[in-house]
Amino acid sequence: MAERRALDLDALAVSDRFRLFNFTRRDDHVTYLWILRAVDRLREVHQVQVGADEVEATLRELGAAHAEVPALPAQGLRSRLDELAADGVVHRFDDASRAGTLASYRNRQSVYQFSELGYRAYHAVENVLGARAEDVNLSRLVFSDVLEDLGALAEANRTGRAEDVYRRLSRLDSVMEDMGRRSAQFHVTLGEILRSTEASPEVFLRHKNALLVHMSDFMAELDRYLPRLDRAVHEVEATGLSTLLSRAAEADERLFMERAERLEDWSRRWWAVRAWFASEGGAPTRAAELGQATRSAVSGVVALLRQITEARRGGVNRSTQLRHLAAWVFDTPDDGAAHALMGAAFNTRSARHLGVAHEDGDEFSPTDSWHDAAGVEVSVTLFRNDRAPTPGVPKPVRRDTGARSELRRRQREEREAERASAALLVREGAHERVLDDSDTRVLLRLVTKALESREVYTGPEGSPPAVVGRLKSATGDDGGTLVKLVPDLRGSTVRTSQGNLHLPGFRVELASRVRGARRGAADAAGADRADRASTRKGN
């Protein structure tokens, strides 16, 4: 939740909040930490606003119990409190009522109080300092509590008990936050153990049985409860999710938030709970991902245990090798021999350069050093194996019969739609109606063919020539549609569902190819008869 809200901050807000941790980067950061501890101790006894004298007295009490409390200079406490106020960790106020004398009144005695964000920053630092690896664990007992809370939540929403809905949702939100924190800490700590056991195998071998049993018990409980938790989440949503969130927002007592903001906040919290346990569309839940990570961690622990056991059986591991090398280096007669031995051990003397030609060979002079020239990208295969990468053996062609059948079916449907559109264009024409997308697509293809072919159509004597284009049917036979762009001074307009298509200087005429072929043959026969008649007359 907090991580998602932090993503909405701009760079300026992030910089202001990072300023709250400035006291951890100063030279006397320990002194600032104990000052804040003293202010926090006074806050615990309900003394919110404190002066420098009260902080100093509390530091003396802490110094009597803890030897680590540093000694403060006489005039250094107030300046450090002012620096904390400048960073925003505490607020500074002028309290005239604390002045016992006229000089004190003129100096305006200052009091200090934790700011909200400053208190959070201080607690974040204390949490980091107080973290212990021994505290991490994967709580396997939490699943039964979550299942009980989900069942009680569904019943409370079903019976209309708004306060119980708010109480159960608050518990679920706290449990989910604690569960996410525990799991993250456990796997981070486990990674540290797996990384550092080479130097301390005794610690790992001493705790490995408890670690394996702990993870195995957690996995068993997770596998047992996960289906039941999935059903419980869906049962809660079946009682009315909007009603549930509305009742939780109404019972929420956060005064500084509007109802819409509280409703959005509880909706976000519920979806966080749902993401942990409810499966949706085959996507893994957060709990399932946690189980997978735990299984991988068990495999890593077992593999490391096998590695440590084999190393102990042979008596040689990385630690013993380094110890022997250190002894040899220490026993060398001079520094030159020591450097030679270390260079041979770690192979620091041999230069392993890898050269590849630059794409632009004229960009750099051949006399330039490799140190001054720009670097080039080197493939991992060439770097590791000294072999140029190859595409490898061609993979066999995979025949997907189902996909090919689906493509053929779609092609048949497209051909049928084109034939139907072409027949409709021939039968009803293109000018007296509004063409749909299929008719428009066919007409545009026909007009394109006509413009590409540029064939001159010779009609009856006295008629103007026309540009003719021909589109065969999609079946590949001799049938088809003939479009003629006949010159027309007024031009023509074709109305489509996407807009109007203007053809200035032309008129579109459509006919079936069979009928057009018969008319052309008749015209050719008439012209042949006229030629023969004129020949006889001349004779």
Coordinates of C-alpha atoms in Angstrom, one line a residue:
M1 CA 0.0 0.0 0.0
A2 CA 2.6 2.5 1.0
E3 CA 4.8 1.5 -1.9
R4 CA 2.1 2.2 -4.4
R5 CA 1.3 5.6 -2.8
A6 CA 5.0 6.5 -3.0
L7 CA 5.0 6.0 -6.7
D8 CA 2.7 9.0 -7.1
L9 CA 5.1 11.5 -5.6
D10 CA 7.0 13.9 -7.9
A11 CA 10.7 14.5 -7.7
L12 CA 10.4 17.5 -5.5
A13 CA 8.4 15.7 -2.9
V14 CA 10.8 12.8 -2.9
S15 CA 13.7 15.2 -2.4
D16 CA 11.9 16.8 0.6
R17 CA 11.3 13.5 2.2
F18 CA 14.8 12.3 1.7
R19 CA 15.9 15.4 3.6
L20 CA 14.4 13.8 6.7
F21 CA 17.2 11.3 6.7
N22 CA 20.0 13.9 6.6
F23 CA 20.9 13.3 10.3
T24 CA 22.0 9.8 9.4
R25 CA 24.7 11.2 7.0
R26 CA 26.3 13.7 9.3
D27 CA 29.6 13.1 11.0
D28 CA 28.0 12.9 14.5
H29 CA 25.0 10.9 13.3
V30 CA 25.0 8.8 16.5
T31 CA 24.6 12.0 18.6
Y32 CA 21.5 13.0 16.5
L33 CA 20.1 9.5 16.9
W34 CA 20.3 9.7 20.7
I35 CA 18.8 13.2 20.7
L36 CA 15.8 11.8 18.8
R37 CA 15.6 8.9 21.2
A38 CA 15.4 11.4 24.1
V39 CA 12.6 13.3 22.3
D40 CA 10.8 10.0 21.7
R41 CA 11.1 9.0 25.3
L42 CA 9.5 12.3 26.4
R43 CA 6.8 11.7 23.9
E44 CA 6.0 8.4 25.4
V45 CA 5.1 10.1 28.7
H46 CA 2.8 12.4 26.7
Q47 CA 5.2 15.4 26.7
V48 CA 4.8 16.4 23.1
Q49 CA 6.6 19.7 23.1
V50 CA 10.0 19.6 24.8
G51 CA 12.8 22.2 25.4
A52 CA 16.5 21.8 25.1
D53 CA 16.9 21.5 29.0
E54 CA 14.4 18.6 29.1
V55 CA 16.1 16.8 26.3
E56 CA 19.5 17.2 28.1
A57 CA 18.0 15.8 31.3
T58 CA 16.6 12.8 29.4
L59 CA 20.0 12.2 27.8
R60 CA 21.6 12.1 31.2
E61 CA 19.1 9.4 32.3
L62 CA 19.8 7.4 29.2
G63 CA 23.5 7.8 29.7
A64 CA 23.2 6.3 33.2
A65 CA 21.6 3.2 31.6
H66 CA 23.5 3.0 28.3
A67 CA 27.2 3.6 28.0
E68 CA 26.9 4.4 24.3
V69 CA 25.2 7.8 24.9
P70 CA 27.7 10.4 23.6
A71 CA 28.7 13.4 25.7
L72 CA 27.2 16.7 24.4
P73 CA 29.1 20.0 24.4
A74 CA 27.6 22.7 26.6
Q75 CA 26.1 24.8 23.7
G76 CA 25.7 22.0 21.1
L77 CA 22.2 20.6 21.9
R78 CA 20.2 23.6 20.8
S79 CA 22.1 23.9 17.5
R80 CA 21.5 20.3 16.8
L81 CA 17.8 20.5 17.5
D82 CA 17.7 23.5 15.2
E83 CA 19.4 21.5 12.4
L84 CA 16.8 18.7 12.9
A85 CA 14.1 21.4 12.6
A86 CA 15.7 22.7 9.4
D87 CA 15.5 19.1 8.0
G88 CA 11.9 18.8 8.9
V89 CA 12.3 16.0 11.5
V90 CA 11.0 18.2 14.3
H91 CA 9.0 21.4 14.4
R92 CA 10.3 24.4 16.4
F93 CA 7.9 26.8 18.3
D94 CA 8.5 29.9 20.5
D95 CA 6.9 29.5 23.9
A96 CA 7.0 32.7 25.9
S97 CA 5.3 31.0 28.9
R98 CA 8.6 29.1 29.6
A99 CA 10.6 32.3 30.2
G100 CA 11.4 32.7 33.8
T101 CA 13.2 36.0 33.5
L102 CA 13.0 39.1 31.2
A103 CA 16.2 38.0 29.4
S104 CA 14.7 34.6 28.7
Y105 CA 11.5 36.2 27.5
R106 CA 13.5 38.3 25.1
N107 CA 15.4 35.3 23.8
R108 CA 12.1 33.5 23.1
Q109 CA 12.6 30.0 24.6
S110 CA 12.1 27.5 21.8
V111 CA 10.3 24.1 22.1
Y112 CA 10.5 21.2 19.7
Q113 CA 8.0 18.6 18.6
F114 CA 8.2 15.6 16.2
S115 CA 6.7 16.3 12.8
E116 CA 4.5 13.5 11.4
L117 CA 7.0 12.5 8.6
G118 CA 9.9 13.1 10.9
Y119 CA 8.6 10.6 13.4
R120 CA 8.1 8.1 10.6
A121 CA 11.7 8.7 9.4
Y122 CA 13.0 8.2 13.0
H123 CA 11.1 5.0 13.4
A124 CA 12.3 3.7 10.0
V125 CA 15.8 4.2 11.2
E126 CA 15.1 2.5 14.5
N127 CA 13.5 -0.5 12.7
V128 CA 16.6 -0.9 10.5
L129 CA 18.8 -0.7 13.6
G130 CA 16.7 -3.1 15.5
A131 CA 16.3 -5.7 12.8
R132 CA 17.6 -9.2 13.7
A133 CA 18.0 -12.2 11.5
E134 CA 16.7 -14.4 14.3
D135 CA 13.2 -12.7 14.1
V136 CA 12.4 -13.7 10.5
N137 CA 9.9 -16.5 9.9
L138 CA 7.1 -17.7 7.6
S139 CA 4.0 -17.8 9.7
R140 CA 2.1 -20.9 8.8
L141 CA -0.6 -20.3 11.5
V142 CA -1.9 -17.2 9.8
F143 CA -3.9 -19.1 7.2
S144 CA -6.4 -20.4 9.6
D145 CA -6.9 -16.9 11.0
V146 CA -7.4 -15.4 7.5
L147 CA -9.9 -18.1 6.7
E148 CA -11.9 -17.4 9.9
D149 CA -11.8 -13.7 9.2
L150 CA -13.1 -14.1 5.6
G151 CA -16.0 -16.3 6.9
A152 CA -16.9 -13.8 9.6
L153 CA -16.6 -10.9 7.0
A154 CA -19.1 -12.7 4.7
E155 CA -21.5 -13.2 7.5
A156 CA -21.2 -9.6 8.8
N157 CA -21.9 -8.2 5.3
R158 CA -24.8 -10.6 4.8
T159 CA -26.4 -9.6 8.1
G160 CA -25.6 -5.9 7.7
R161 CA -23.2 -5.4 10.7
A162 CA -21.2 -2.5 9.4
E163 CA -18.8 -2.3 12.5
D164 CA -18.0 -6.0 12.2
V165 CA -17.3 -5.5 8.5
Y166 CA -14.9 -2.7 9.3
R167 CA -13.2 -4.7 12.1
R168 CA -12.7 -7.8 10.0
L169 CA -11.4 -5.9 7.0
S170 CA -9.0 -4.0 9.2
R171 CA -7.7 -7.3 10.6
L172 CA -7.3 -8.8 7.1
D173 CA -5.4 -5.7 5.9
S174 CA -3.0 -5.9 8.9
V175 CA -2.5 -9.6 8.4
M176 CA -1.8 -9.2 4.7
E177 CA 0.7 -6.4 5.4
D178 CA 2.4 -8.5 8.1
M179 CA 2.5 -11.5 5.9
G180 CA 4.1 -9.7 3.0
R181 CA 6.7 -8.1 5.3
R182 CA 7.5 -11.5 6.9
S183 CA 7.8 -13.3 3.5
A184 CA 10.1 -10.5 2.1
Q185 CA 12.3 -10.5 5.2
F186 CA 12.5 -14.3 5.3
H187 CA 13.6 -14.7 1.7
V188 CA 16.1 -11.7 1.9
T189 CA 17.6 -13.3 5.0
L190 CA 17.7 -16.7 3.4
G191 CA 19.5 -15.2 0.5
E192 CA 22.1 -13.7 2.9
I193 CA 22.5 -17.1 4.6
L194 CA 23.0 -18.9 1.3
R195 CA 25.5 -16.3 0.2
S196 CA 27.5 -16.2 3.4
T197 CA 27.6 -19.8 4.5
E198 CA 30.8 -20.4 2.6
A199 CA 32.6 -18.4 5.3
S200 CA 30.6 -19.9 8.2
P201 CA 29.3 -23.4 7.3
E202 CA 29.1 -24.3 11.0
V203 CA 26.2 -21.9 11.5
F204 CA 24.4 -23.2 8.5
L205 CA 24.8 -26.9 9.5
R206 CA 23.6 -26.1 13.0
H207 CA 20.3 -24.5 11.7
K208 CA 19.7 -26.4 8.5
N209 CA 17.3 -29.0 10.0
A210 CA 15.1 -26.3 11.6
L211 CA 15.2 -24.3 8.4
L212 CA 14.1 -27.2 6.2
V213 CA 11.3 -28.2 8.7
H214 CA 10.1 -24.6 8.9
M215 CA 9.8 -24.2 5.2
S216 CA 8.2 -27.7 4.7
D217 CA 5.6 -27.0 7.3
F218 CA 4.8 -23.7 5.8
M219 CA 4.4 -25.2 2.3
A220 CA 2.1 -28.0 3.7
E221 CA -0.2 -25.4 5.4
L222 CA -0.2 -23.2 2.3
D223 CA -1.2 -26.1 0.0
R224 CA -3.9 -27.2 2.4
Y225 CA -5.5 -23.8 2.9
L226 CA -5.1 -22.1 -0.5
P227 CA -8.2 -23.7 -2.2
R228 CA -10.4 -22.9 0.8
L229 CA -9.2 -19.3 0.9
D230 CA -10.0 -19.0 -2.8
R231 CA -13.5 -20.1 -2.1
A232 CA -13.9 -17.9 0.9
V233 CA -12.8 -14.8 -1.1
H234 CA -15.5 -15.5 -3.7
E235 CA -18.1 -16.1 -1.0
V236 CA -17.4 -12.6 0.4
E237 CA -17.7 -11.0 -3.0
A238 CA -21.0 -12.9 -3.5
T239 CA -22.5 -11.0 -0.6
G240 CA -22.1 -7.7 -2.4
L241 CA -18.7 -6.1 -2.8
S242 CA -19.9 -2.6 -3.3
T243 CA -22.1 -2.8 -0.1
L244 CA -19.1 -4.3 1.8
L245 CA -16.8 -1.4 0.8
S246 CA -19.5 1.2 1.5
R247 CA -20.1 -0.1 5.0
A248 CA -16.3 -0.2 5.7
A249 CA -16.0 3.4 4.5
E250 CA -18.9 4.5 6.7
A251 CA -17.5 2.9 9.8
D252 CA -14.0 4.3 9.2
E253 CA -13.2 7.0 11.7
R254 CA -10.4 8.8 9.9
L255 CA -11.5 12.4 10.2
F256 CA -9.2 14.0 7.6
M257 CA -10.4 11.9 4.7
E258 CA -13.5 12.3 2.6
R259 CA -15.9 9.5 2.2
A260 CA -14.9 9.0 -1.5
E261 CA -11.2 8.8 -0.4
R262 CA -12.0 6.3 2.3
L263 CA -14.0 4.2 -0.1
E264 CA -11.2 4.2 -2.7
D265 CA -8.7 3.2 0.1
W266 CA -10.8 0.3 1.3
S267 CA -11.3 -0.8 -2.3
R268 CA -7.6 -0.8 -2.9
R269 CA -7.1 -2.8 0.4
W270 CA -9.7 -5.4 -0.6
W271 CA -8.1 -5.9 -4.0
A272 CA -4.8 -6.5 -2.2
V273 CA -6.4 -9.2 -0.1
R274 CA -7.9 -10.7 -3.3
A275 CA -4.6 -10.7 -5.1
W276 CA -3.2 -12.9 -2.3
F277 CA -5.7 -15.7 -2.4
A278 CA -8.3 -15.5 -5.3
S279 CA -7.4 -17.0 -8.6
E280 CA -8.5 -15.2 -11.8
G281 CA -8.1 -16.3 -15.3
G282 CA -5.3 -18.8 -14.6
A283 CA -3.0 -16.1 -13.2
P284 CA -1.0 -17.2 -10.1
T285 CA -2.0 -15.6 -6.8
R286 CA 0.5 -13.9 -4.5
A287 CA 0.3 -16.9 -2.1
A288 CA 1.1 -19.2 -5.0
E289 CA 4.0 -17.1 -6.0
L290 CA 5.2 -17.2 -2.4
G291 CA 4.9 -21.0 -2.4
Q292 CA 6.9 -21.2 -5.6
A293 CA 9.6 -19.0 -4.2
T294 CA 9.7 -21.1 -1.0
R295 CA 10.1 -24.3 -3.0
S296 CA 13.0 -22.8 -4.9
A297 CA 14.5 -21.8 -1.6
V298 CA 14.2 -25.3 -0.3
S299 CA 16.0 -26.6 -3.5
G300 CA 18.8 -24.0 -2.9
V301 CA 19.2 -25.0 0.7
V302 CA 19.5 -28.7 -0.2
A303 CA 22.0 -27.9 -3.0
L304 CA 24.1 -25.8 -0.6
L305 CA 23.9 -28.5 2.1
R306 CA 25.2 -31.1 -0.5
Q307 CA 28.0 -28.7 -1.5
I308 CA 29.1 -28.1 2.1
T309 CA 28.9 -31.8 2.9
E310 CA 31.1 -32.8 0.0
A311 CA 33.6 -30.0 0.8
R312 CA 33.8 -31.2 4.4
R313 CA 34.2 -34.8 3.3
G314 CA 37.2 -33.8 1.0
G315 CA 38.6 -31.4 3.5
V316 CA 39.2 -28.7 0.9
N317 CA 36.9 -25.7 0.3
R318 CA 37.2 -22.1 -0.6
S319 CA 38.1 -21.1 2.9
T320 CA 41.0 -23.6 3.3
Q321 CA 42.3 -22.6 -0.2
L322 CA 42.4 -18.9 0.7
R323 CA 44.1 -19.7 4.1
H324 CA 46.8 -21.7 2.4
L325 CA 47.3 -19.0 -0.2
A326 CA 47.6 -16.4 2.5
A327 CA 50.2 -18.4 4.3
W328 CA 52.2 -18.9 1.1
V329 CA 52.1 -15.1 0.4
F330 CA 53.2 -14.4 3.9
D331 CA 56.2 -16.7 3.7
T332 CA 57.5 -15.3 0.4
P333 CA 61.0 -13.7 0.7
D334 CA 60.1 -10.2 -0.8
D335 CA 57.3 -8.2 -2.2
G336 CA 58.0 -9.1 -5.8
A337 CA 57.6 -12.8 -5.1
A338 CA 54.3 -12.0 -3.2
H339 CA 52.9 -10.1 -6.2
A340 CA 54.0 -12.8 -8.6
L341 CA 52.3 -15.5 -6.5
M342 CA 49.1 -13.4 -6.2
G343 CA 49.1 -12.7 -9.9
A344 CA 49.5 -16.4 -10.7
A345 CA 46.8 -17.4 -8.3
F346 CA 44.2 -14.9 -9.6
N347 CA 45.5 -14.7 -13.2
T348 CA 45.9 -10.9 -13.1
R349 CA 49.0 -10.8 -15.3
S350 CA 47.7 -12.3 -18.5
A351 CA 45.9 -9.8 -20.7
R352 CA 42.7 -11.2 -22.2
H353 CA 41.7 -8.6 -24.7
L354 CA 38.9 -9.2 -27.2
G355 CA 39.0 -7.2 -30.4
V356 CA 36.1 -6.6 -32.8
A357 CA 36.1 -4.3 -35.8
H358 CA 34.1 -1.1 -35.5
E359 CA 31.2 -0.6 -37.9
D360 CA 32.6 2.7 -39.1
G361 CA 36.3 1.9 -39.8
D362 CA 37.1 5.5 -40.8
E363 CA 35.8 7.1 -37.6
F364 CA 38.9 6.3 -35.7
S365 CA 42.6 6.5 -36.8
P366 CA 44.5 3.2 -36.8
T367 CA 47.1 4.9 -34.6
D368 CA 44.6 5.5 -31.8
S369 CA 45.0 3.5 -28.6
W370 CA 42.3 1.0 -27.7
H371 CA 42.0 3.0 -24.5
D372 CA 40.9 6.1 -26.4
A373 CA 38.7 4.5 -29.0
A374 CA 35.0 3.9 -28.5
G375 CA 33.9 0.5 -27.4
V376 CA 32.0 -1.9 -29.5
E377 CA 29.3 -4.5 -28.6
V378 CA 30.6 -8.0 -28.1
S379 CA 28.3 -11.0 -28.1
V380 CA 28.3 -13.2 -25.0
T381 CA 29.1 -16.3 -27.1
L382 CA 32.3 -14.7 -28.5
F383 CA 33.3 -13.4 -25.0
R384 CA 32.9 -16.7 -23.2
N385 CA 33.7 -19.4 -25.8
D386 CA 35.8 -17.5 -28.3
R387 CA 33.4 -18.4 -31.1
A388 CA 31.3 -16.1 -33.2
P389 CA 27.6 -16.5 -32.7
T390 CA 25.8 -18.5 -35.4
P391 CA 22.1 -18.8 -36.1
G392 CA 22.3 -22.6 -35.5
V393 CA 20.6 -25.5 -37.1
P394 CA 17.4 -24.5 -38.9
K395 CA 14.4 -25.6 -36.9
P396 CA 11.9 -28.0 -38.5
V397 CA 8.8 -26.4 -40.0
R398 CA 5.9 -27.0 -37.7
R399 CA 2.7 -27.9 -39.5
D400 CA -0.3 -26.5 -37.7
T401 CA -3.3 -28.2 -39.4
G402 CA -5.8 -26.4 -37.3
A403 CA -4.5 -23.0 -38.1
R404 CA -4.4 -23.7 -41.8
S405 CA -7.9 -25.0 -41.7
E406 CA -9.0 -21.8 -39.9
L407 CA -7.2 -19.7 -42.5
R408 CA -8.9 -21.5 -45.4
R409 CA -12.3 -21.1 -43.7
R410 CA -11.7 -17.3 -43.4
Q411 CA -10.6 -17.1 -47.0
R412 CA -13.7 -18.9 -48.2
E413 CA -15.9 -16.5 -46.2
E414 CA -14.1 -13.5 -47.6
R415 CA -14.5 -14.8 -51.2
E416 CA -18.2 -15.5 -50.6
A417 CA -18.6 -11.9 -49.3
E418 CA -16.8 -10.4 -52.3
R419 CA -18.9 -12.4 -54.7
A420 CA -22.1 -11.3 -53.0
S421 CA -21.0 -7.7 -53.0
A422 CA -20.0 -7.9 -56.7
A423 CA -23.3 -9.4 -57.6
L424 CA -25.2 -6.7 -55.6
L425 CA -23.1 -4.0 -57.3
V426 CA -24.0 -5.3 -60.8
R427 CA -27.7 -5.8 -59.9
E428 CA -28.3 -2.5 -58.1
G429 CA -25.5 -0.3 -59.3
A430 CA -23.3 2.0 -57.2
H431 CA -25.0 5.4 -57.3
E432 CA -28.6 4.9 -56.0
R433 CA -27.7 3.6 -52.6
V434 CA -25.2 3.8 -49.7
L435 CA -22.5 1.2 -50.1
D436 CA -21.4 -0.8 -47.0
D437 CA -17.8 -1.6 -46.2
S438 CA -17.8 -4.8 -48.3
D439 CA -19.3 -3.2 -51.3
T440 CA -16.9 -0.2 -51.0
R441 CA -13.9 -2.5 -50.8
V442 CA -14.9 -4.4 -54.0
L443 CA -15.7 -1.2 -55.9
L444 CA -12.4 0.4 -55.0
R445 CA -10.5 -2.7 -56.2
L446 CA -12.4 -2.7 -59.4
V447 CA -11.7 1.1 -60.0
T448 CA -8.0 0.5 -59.2
K449 CA -7.9 -2.3 -61.7
A450 CA -9.6 -0.1 -64.3
L451 CA -7.1 2.8 -63.7
E452 CA -4.1 0.4 -63.8
S453 CA -5.2 -1.3 -67.1
R454 CA -6.0 1.8 -69.0
E455 CA -7.7 -0.2 -71.7
V456 CA -9.7 1.8 -74.2
Y457 CA -13.2 0.6 -74.7
T458 CA -14.6 1.2 -78.1
G459 CA -18.4 1.5 -78.0
P460 CA -20.9 2.2 -80.7
E461 CA -20.1 4.8 -83.3
G462 CA -20.3 8.3 -81.9
S463 CA -19.9 7.2 -78.2
P464 CA -16.9 8.5 -76.2
P465 CA -14.1 6.1 -75.2
A466 CA -14.0 4.6 -71.7
V467 CA -11.3 3.2 -69.5
V468 CA -12.0 -0.5 -68.6
G469 CA -10.6 -2.6 -65.7
R470 CA -11.3 -6.2 -65.1
L471 CA -11.2 -8.2 -61.8
K472 CA -11.5 -11.9 -62.0
S473 CA -13.5 -13.7 -59.3
A474 CA -11.8 -14.9 -56.2
T475 CA -12.4 -18.5 -57.3
G476 CA -10.0 -18.1 -60.2
D477 CA -12.4 -19.1 -62.9
D478 CA -13.4 -17.0 -65.9
G479 CA -16.3 -15.3 -64.2
G480 CA -16.0 -11.8 -62.7
T481 CA -17.2 -8.2 -62.8
L482 CA -16.5 -5.5 -65.3
V483 CA -16.2 -1.9 -64.3
K484 CA -16.2 0.9 -66.8
L485 CA -15.2 4.5 -66.1
V486 CA -17.1 6.4 -68.7
P487 CA -16.2 10.0 -69.3
D488 CA -18.9 12.4 -68.0
L489 CA -18.8 16.2 -67.9
R490 CA -20.8 16.3 -64.6
G491 CA -18.8 13.5 -63.0
S492 CA -20.4 11.2 -60.3
T493 CA -20.4 10.6 -56.6
V494 CA -20.6 7.2 -54.8
R495 CA -22.0 7.3 -51.3
T496 CA -20.4 4.9 -48.8
S497 CA -20.8 4.2 -45.1
Q498 CA -17.4 5.9 -44.5
G499 CA -18.2 9.0 -46.6
N500 CA -18.6 10.1 -50.3
L501 CA -16.3 9.0 -53.1
H502 CA -16.2 11.7 -55.8
L503 CA -15.2 10.8 -59.4
P504 CA -14.9 14.1 -61.3
G505 CA -15.1 13.6 -65.1
F506 CA -16.2 9.9 -64.9
R507 CA -19.3 7.8 -64.4
V508 CA -19.1 4.3 -63.0
E509 CA -20.9 1.5 -64.9
L510 CA -20.9 -2.1 -63.7
A511 CA -21.8 -5.2 -65.5
S512 CA -21.1 -8.9 -65.2
R513 CA -18.1 -10.1 -67.2
V514 CA -20.2 -12.7 -69.1
R515 CA -22.7 -10.2 -70.3
G516 CA -20.0 -7.7 -71.2
A517 CA -18.2 -10.4 -73.2
R518 CA -21.3 -11.2 -75.1
R519 CA -21.9 -7.5 -75.9
G520 CA -18.3 -7.1 -77.1
A521 CA -18.6 -10.1 -79.3
A522 CA -21.8 -8.8 -80.8
D523 CA -20.2 -5.4 -81.5
A524 CA -17.2 -7.1 -83.1
A525 CA -19.5 -9.2 -85.3
G526 CA -21.4 -6.1 -86.4
A527 CA -18.2 -4.3 -87.3
D528 CA -17.0 -7.3 -89.3
R529 CA -20.3 -7.4 -91.3
A530 CA -20.0 -3.7 -92.0
D531 CA -16.4 -4.1 -93.3
R532 CA -17.4 -6.9 -95.6
A533 CA -20.3 -4.9 -97.0
S534 CA -18.1 -1.9 -97.7
T535 CA -15.6 -4.2 -99.4
R536 CA -18.3 -5.6 -101.8
K537 CA -19.6 -2.1 -102.6
G538 CA -16.1 -1.0 -103.6
N539 CA -15.7 -4.0 -105.8

